[in-house]
Amino acid sequence: MKRYGLFTALTAVCAALLLTGCDKENTSEPIAAEVRLAVEIAPSSEMSFLPSEAVTGTDEAAEKEKTAFSPNDVILLTASSETKSGVLSQTCRVGMSLKWSDFSTLGETVRFAGCYPVPENKGAVTFTFDMEHAKEPDLLLAPAVEAQYGKTTEAALAFRHAMHRLSVSYQSKNGSYQTEELARAELGCTAKSTCTVDLKTGTLTGSPAGEKTYNTLQGQNVSLLLVPQKLDDLTLTVTLDGKSGVCTFLTGTDVLLKGGSRLNLVIDCSKKDSGEPEFTVTVSEIAGWDNQGDINGTVDI
């Protein structure tokens, strides 16, 4: 009877130790119920011109460039995973929290990507963005970021401008044209106008298509937004003193006007002995969102 009592006591002690051990294992990191979206727009830096003056002409798209989100802005959020099929899409307000349980089908690692403004076809994995007909032409995309299911409490989405900004300024090194004359210079542009957006990755994909003829921009310093494309896809026309010339570039077809970047062109205006204008195109500087290479060329009248 004593031996039995001792065995029973030892069994009870072991069971208690096992339970204590299980309790310690259960003190691991708790599962988060929500994940908050932290969104921001990558700022574009200030740019300078030669001559150094403010932009005097800007196309409608460039004027609507968005620099920050407001609490009432709505973005399209996509969630996906490498290990699970399917892409979940939903609209949400900036700064709101999401329930992790809504993404339980995607596995342990979830990839969040964002798009602003919200496209008409919210459930599509890809859609065509048309610069010519877009209500908000300054498309913003947040490349996919990884979050751990139930562990990540804040997902930071860094939105970037998906379009390219082309800035053009005029100068006259030899004094052939006065400032007031350069202020009357006109720029015409025809360029590719559509691109494909991959909502799963938050990036542009494929080749640009379509064509848009921009309204003529007048001023010594002008700026416009373009779908990312090769420089040779553009047709730039300059008019001064009633004489027009089409820009041709000597760099070939491998120069890409990148999304989220700004390319600055300077057109030097001078007069030939005959009085006809002559335009030389160079690059003042690469500034703004990202850096690119050097461009130069001429405009023949």
Short mmCIF file of C-alpha atoms in Angstrom, two decimals:
data_model
loop_
_atom_site.label_atom_id
_atom_site.label_comp_id
_atom_site.label_asym_id
_atom_site.label_seq_id
_atom_site.Cartn_x
_atom_site.Cartn_y
_atom_site.Cartn_z
CA MET A 1 0.00 0.00 0.00
CA LYS A 2 2.85 2.39 0.78
CA ARG A 3 4.58 1.59 -2.52
CA TYR A 4 1.39 2.24 -4.40
CA GLY A 5 0.94 5.54 -2.61
CA LEU A 6 4.51 6.60 -3.48
CA PHE A 7 4.02 5.67 -7.15
CA THR A 8 0.80 7.66 -7.28
CA ALA A 9 2.52 10.71 -5.78
CA LEU A 10 5.42 10.52 -8.27
CA THR A 11 2.96 10.23 -11.15
CA ALA A 12 1.14 13.34 -9.98
CA VAL A 13 4.41 15.31 -9.72
CA CYS A 14 5.48 14.29 -13.27
CA ALA A 15 2.10 15.29 -14.68
CA ALA A 16 2.37 18.66 -12.98
CA LEU A 17 5.86 19.19 -14.47
CA LEU A 18 4.59 18.28 -17.94
CA LEU A 19 1.73 20.74 -17.66
CA THR A 20 4.11 23.45 -16.50
CA GLY A 21 6.32 22.75 -19.52
CA CYS A 22 3.36 23.02 -21.88
CA ASP A 23 2.42 26.35 -20.33
CA LYS A 24 5.93 27.69 -21.05
CA GLU A 25 5.72 26.61 -24.68
CA ASN A 26 2.42 28.42 -25.03
CA THR A 27 4.02 31.72 -23.99
CA SER A 28 5.38 32.18 -27.55
CA GLU A 29 4.58 35.28 -29.62
CA PRO A 30 0.79 35.78 -29.71
CA ILE A 31 -1.12 35.80 -32.98
CA ALA A 32 -2.02 39.34 -34.06
CA ALA A 33 -5.65 39.87 -35.00
CA GLU A 34 -5.00 42.89 -37.24
CA VAL A 35 -2.41 44.44 -39.52
CA ARG A 36 -2.36 48.21 -40.08
CA LEU A 37 -1.56 49.76 -43.45
CA ALA A 38 1.08 52.47 -43.33
CA VAL A 39 1.21 54.22 -46.72
CA GLU A 40 3.30 57.07 -48.08
CA ILE A 41 4.22 58.60 -51.43
CA ALA A 42 7.91 58.80 -52.28
CA PRO A 43 8.57 62.55 -52.68
CA SER A 44 10.02 64.08 -55.82
CA SER A 45 12.96 66.41 -55.26
CA GLU A 46 13.13 69.98 -56.46
CA MET A 47 14.64 70.52 -59.87
CA SER A 48 16.49 73.47 -61.38
CA PHE A 49 16.50 74.78 -64.93
CA LEU A 50 19.00 76.57 -67.11
CA PRO A 51 18.13 79.39 -66.98
CA SER A 52 16.92 78.98 -63.38
CA GLU A 53 13.26 79.92 -63.48
CA ALA A 54 9.99 78.37 -62.38
CA VAL A 55 7.94 76.14 -64.66
CA THR A 56 5.75 78.36 -66.83
CA GLY A 57 3.83 75.68 -68.73
CA THR A 58 2.61 72.34 -67.41
CA ASP A 59 0.23 69.84 -68.94
CA GLU A 60 -2.95 68.95 -67.09
CA ALA A 61 -1.61 65.56 -65.98
CA ALA A 62 1.52 67.04 -64.44
CA GLU A 63 -0.53 69.65 -62.61
CA LYS A 64 -2.46 66.89 -60.87
CA GLU A 65 0.66 65.19 -59.51
CA LYS A 66 -0.13 63.86 -56.03
CA THR A 67 2.42 64.44 -53.27
CA ALA A 68 0.66 62.97 -50.21
CA PHE A 69 -2.35 60.89 -49.20
CA SER A 70 -5.24 62.24 -47.16
CA PRO A 71 -7.16 60.13 -44.60
CA ASN A 72 -10.13 59.90 -46.98
CA ASP A 73 -8.14 58.53 -49.93
CA VAL A 74 -9.03 55.00 -51.01
CA ILE A 75 -6.48 52.58 -52.48
CA LEU A 76 -6.76 49.15 -54.00
CA LEU A 77 -4.90 46.57 -51.93
CA THR A 78 -3.95 43.17 -53.34
CA ALA A 79 -2.75 40.23 -51.28
CA SER A 80 -1.07 37.14 -52.70
CA SER A 81 1.36 34.36 -51.83
CA GLU A 82 3.97 32.24 -53.60
CA THR A 83 2.77 29.07 -51.90
CA LYS A 84 -0.97 29.54 -52.41
CA SER A 85 -2.95 30.32 -55.54
CA GLY A 86 -5.25 33.26 -55.96
CA VAL A 87 -5.06 37.01 -55.43
CA LEU A 88 -7.31 38.79 -52.95
CA SER A 89 -8.25 42.38 -53.79
CA GLN A 90 -10.10 44.93 -51.71
CA THR A 91 -10.44 48.69 -51.43
CA CYS A 92 -9.45 50.34 -48.19
CA ARG A 93 -8.92 53.78 -46.76
CA VAL A 94 -5.46 55.05 -46.02
CA GLY A 95 -4.26 54.05 -42.55
CA MET A 96 -7.01 51.54 -41.81
CA SER A 97 -6.43 48.19 -40.10
CA LEU A 98 -7.19 44.84 -41.70
CA LYS A 99 -8.16 41.55 -40.12
CA TRP A 100 -5.56 38.83 -40.59
CA SER A 101 -8.39 36.29 -40.73
CA ASP A 102 -9.38 37.73 -44.13
CA PHE A 103 -6.08 36.43 -45.56
CA SER A 104 -5.99 33.00 -43.91
CA THR A 105 -6.09 31.19 -47.27
CA LEU A 106 -2.76 32.65 -48.42
CA GLY A 107 -0.40 30.81 -46.08
CA GLU A 108 2.28 32.09 -43.68
CA THR A 109 3.83 34.73 -45.96
CA VAL A 110 1.50 37.27 -47.53
CA ARG A 111 2.51 39.83 -50.15
CA PHE A 112 0.70 43.17 -50.10
CA ALA A 113 0.76 45.58 -53.06
CA GLY A 114 -1.14 48.81 -53.69
CA CYS A 115 -2.58 50.94 -56.49
CA TYR A 116 -4.00 54.48 -56.57
CA PRO A 117 -6.41 55.49 -57.95
CA VAL A 118 -8.62 52.41 -57.76
CA PRO A 119 -9.10 50.92 -61.27
CA GLU A 120 -12.59 50.26 -62.59
CA ASN A 121 -12.02 46.49 -62.69
CA LYS A 122 -11.12 45.96 -59.04
CA GLY A 123 -11.01 42.18 -59.26
CA ALA A 124 -8.57 41.90 -62.17
CA VAL A 125 -4.95 40.87 -61.68
CA THR A 126 -3.87 43.23 -64.47
CA PHE A 127 -5.49 46.24 -66.14
CA THR A 128 -4.69 48.75 -68.87
CA PHE A 129 -3.91 52.27 -67.71
CA ASP A 130 -4.80 54.87 -70.35
CA MET A 131 -3.07 58.20 -69.79
CA GLU A 132 -5.31 59.98 -72.30
CA HIS A 133 -8.60 59.08 -70.61
CA ALA A 134 -7.56 58.60 -66.98
CA LYS A 135 -9.40 60.86 -64.51
CA GLU A 136 -6.27 60.87 -62.33
CA PRO A 137 -3.28 60.45 -64.66
CA ASP A 138 -0.68 60.43 -61.87
CA LEU A 139 -0.80 56.66 -61.30
CA LEU A 140 0.75 55.55 -57.99
CA LEU A 141 1.92 51.98 -57.35
CA ALA A 142 3.28 50.33 -54.22
CA PRO A 143 5.48 47.31 -55.07
CA ALA A 144 4.68 44.13 -53.18
CA VAL A 145 6.01 43.80 -49.62
CA GLU A 146 6.03 40.63 -47.53
CA ALA A 147 4.20 40.24 -44.23
CA GLN A 148 4.03 37.25 -41.89
CA TYR A 149 0.53 36.00 -41.19
CA GLY A 150 -0.54 36.81 -37.64
CA LYS A 151 2.89 38.27 -36.74
CA THR A 152 3.23 41.46 -38.78
CA THR A 153 1.26 44.29 -37.19
CA GLU A 154 2.10 47.03 -39.71
CA ALA A 155 2.57 46.73 -43.49
CA ALA A 156 4.43 49.69 -44.99
CA LEU A 157 3.41 50.40 -48.60
CA ALA A 158 5.78 52.81 -50.36
CA PHE A 159 3.88 54.30 -53.29
CA ARG A 160 5.84 55.65 -56.23
CA HIS A 161 4.86 57.66 -59.29
CA ALA A 162 4.46 55.14 -62.11
CA MET A 163 4.61 57.73 -64.90
CA HIS A 164 7.66 59.55 -66.27
CA ARG A 165 8.01 63.33 -66.01
CA LEU A 166 9.66 65.08 -68.95
CA SER A 167 10.77 68.66 -68.37
CA VAL A 168 11.94 70.95 -71.16
CA SER A 169 13.48 74.40 -70.91
CA TYR A 170 14.80 76.87 -73.49
CA GLN A 171 17.87 79.06 -73.46
CA SER A 172 19.88 81.10 -75.93
CA LYS A 173 23.58 81.00 -75.10
CA ASN A 174 24.61 83.44 -77.83
CA GLY A 175 21.82 85.89 -77.07
CA SER A 176 20.00 85.36 -80.39
CA TYR A 177 16.70 85.26 -78.51
CA GLN A 178 15.63 87.34 -75.55
CA THR A 179 13.85 85.94 -72.51
CA GLU A 180 10.48 87.27 -73.63
CA GLU A 181 10.93 85.49 -76.99
CA LEU A 182 11.83 82.17 -75.33
CA ALA A 183 8.74 82.51 -73.17
CA ARG A 184 6.69 82.25 -76.37
CA ALA A 185 8.33 78.96 -77.45
CA GLU A 186 5.83 76.15 -78.03
CA LEU A 187 6.31 72.44 -77.48
CA GLY A 188 4.19 69.73 -79.10
CA CYS A 189 4.44 66.07 -78.11
CA THR A 190 3.00 62.81 -79.39
CA ALA A 191 3.75 59.70 -77.31
CA LYS A 192 2.61 56.23 -76.29
CA SER A 193 -0.36 56.56 -73.95
CA THR A 194 -1.25 53.16 -72.41
CA CYS A 195 0.54 50.64 -70.23
CA THR A 196 -0.33 47.42 -68.36
CA VAL A 197 -0.40 47.33 -64.56
CA ASP A 198 0.28 44.11 -62.64
CA LEU A 199 -1.72 44.55 -59.43
CA LYS A 200 -0.20 41.46 -57.81
CA THR A 201 3.31 42.92 -57.88
CA GLY A 202 2.45 46.62 -57.98
CA THR A 203 4.50 47.21 -61.13
CA LEU A 204 4.13 47.99 -64.83
CA THR A 205 4.52 45.12 -67.27
CA GLY A 206 4.64 44.63 -71.03
CA SER A 207 5.21 47.28 -73.70
CA PRO A 208 3.44 50.67 -73.91
CA ALA A 209 0.84 51.11 -76.65
CA GLY A 210 -1.68 53.60 -77.96
CA GLU A 211 -0.90 57.19 -78.83
CA LYS A 212 -1.68 60.57 -77.32
CA THR A 213 -1.10 64.01 -78.80
CA TYR A 214 -0.58 66.50 -76.00
CA ASN A 215 -1.88 70.03 -76.08
CA THR A 216 0.79 72.52 -77.12
CA LEU A 217 2.70 73.84 -74.10
CA GLN A 218 3.92 77.42 -74.22
CA GLY A 219 6.59 78.81 -71.92
CA GLN A 220 10.31 78.90 -71.30
CA ASN A 221 10.09 75.94 -68.93
CA VAL A 222 7.43 73.26 -69.47
CA SER A 223 6.68 69.84 -68.05
CA LEU A 224 4.47 66.84 -68.87
CA LEU A 225 3.76 63.31 -67.63
CA LEU A 226 4.35 60.36 -69.96
CA VAL A 227 3.80 56.62 -69.90
CA PRO A 228 7.26 55.00 -69.47
CA GLN A 229 8.61 54.29 -72.97
CA LYS A 230 11.60 54.56 -75.25
CA LEU A 231 12.72 58.05 -76.12
CA ASP A 232 12.33 57.23 -79.80
CA ASP A 233 8.61 56.60 -79.21
CA LEU A 234 8.19 60.35 -78.71
CA THR A 235 7.72 63.00 -81.34
CA LEU A 236 8.70 66.42 -80.00
CA THR A 237 8.00 69.53 -82.07
CA VAL A 238 9.34 72.97 -81.19
CA THR A 239 7.91 76.20 -82.63
CA LEU A 240 9.61 79.59 -82.30
CA ASP A 241 9.06 82.70 -84.38
CA GLY A 242 6.52 80.76 -86.44
CA LYS A 243 9.13 78.17 -87.47
CA SER A 244 8.74 74.54 -86.33
CA GLY A 245 11.18 71.66 -86.10
CA VAL A 246 10.92 68.02 -85.04
CA CYS A 247 13.43 66.80 -82.46
CA THR A 248 15.73 63.94 -83.43
CA PHE A 249 18.03 62.27 -80.93
CA LEU A 250 21.38 60.68 -81.62
CA THR A 251 21.32 58.11 -78.84
CA GLY A 252 19.42 55.32 -80.61
CA THR A 253 16.39 53.41 -79.46
CA ASP A 254 17.69 51.97 -76.18
CA VAL A 255 16.98 55.03 -74.00
CA LEU A 256 14.06 54.33 -71.66
CA LEU A 257 12.05 57.08 -70.01
CA LYS A 258 11.59 55.30 -66.71
CA GLY A 259 8.59 55.46 -64.44
CA GLY A 260 9.17 57.51 -61.32
CA SER A 261 12.03 59.38 -63.01
CA ARG A 262 12.41 62.85 -64.42
CA LEU A 263 14.43 63.72 -67.51
CA ASN A 264 15.38 67.36 -68.09
CA LEU A 265 16.00 68.57 -71.63
CA VAL A 266 17.46 71.97 -72.50
CA ILE A 267 16.92 73.35 -76.00
CA ASP A 268 19.47 75.98 -76.97
CA CYS A 269 17.94 78.41 -79.46
CA SER A 270 20.06 80.40 -81.89
CA LYS A 271 19.64 82.06 -85.28
CA LYS A 272 21.49 81.14 -88.44
CA ASP A 273 22.98 83.87 -90.65
CA SER A 274 19.82 83.61 -92.73
CA GLY A 275 17.73 84.44 -89.69
CA GLU A 276 16.24 80.94 -89.49
CA PRO A 277 16.14 79.45 -85.98
CA GLU A 278 18.39 76.56 -85.04
CA PHE A 279 17.71 74.36 -82.01
CA THR A 280 20.22 72.13 -80.21
CA VAL A 281 18.89 69.64 -77.65
CA THR A 282 21.02 68.67 -74.64
CA VAL A 283 20.46 67.48 -71.10
CA SER A 284 20.69 70.08 -68.35
CA GLU A 285 20.66 67.60 -65.49
CA ILE A 286 18.96 64.42 -64.36
CA ALA A 287 16.88 65.26 -61.32
CA GLY A 288 13.61 64.47 -59.62
CA TRP A 289 12.52 60.99 -58.68
CA ASP A 290 15.41 58.89 -60.03
CA ASN A 291 18.51 59.33 -62.17
CA GLN A 292 18.95 58.38 -65.82
CA GLY A 293 21.66 58.69 -68.46
CA ASP A 294 22.66 61.53 -70.77
CA ILE A 295 20.71 62.55 -73.86
CA ASN A 296 21.69 64.88 -76.68
CA GLY A 297 20.52 65.61 -80.19
CA THR A 298 19.44 68.30 -82.59
CA VAL A 299 16.31 69.80 -84.05
CA ASP A 300 16.41 70.42 -87.79
CA ILE A 301 14.25 73.13 -89.35
#
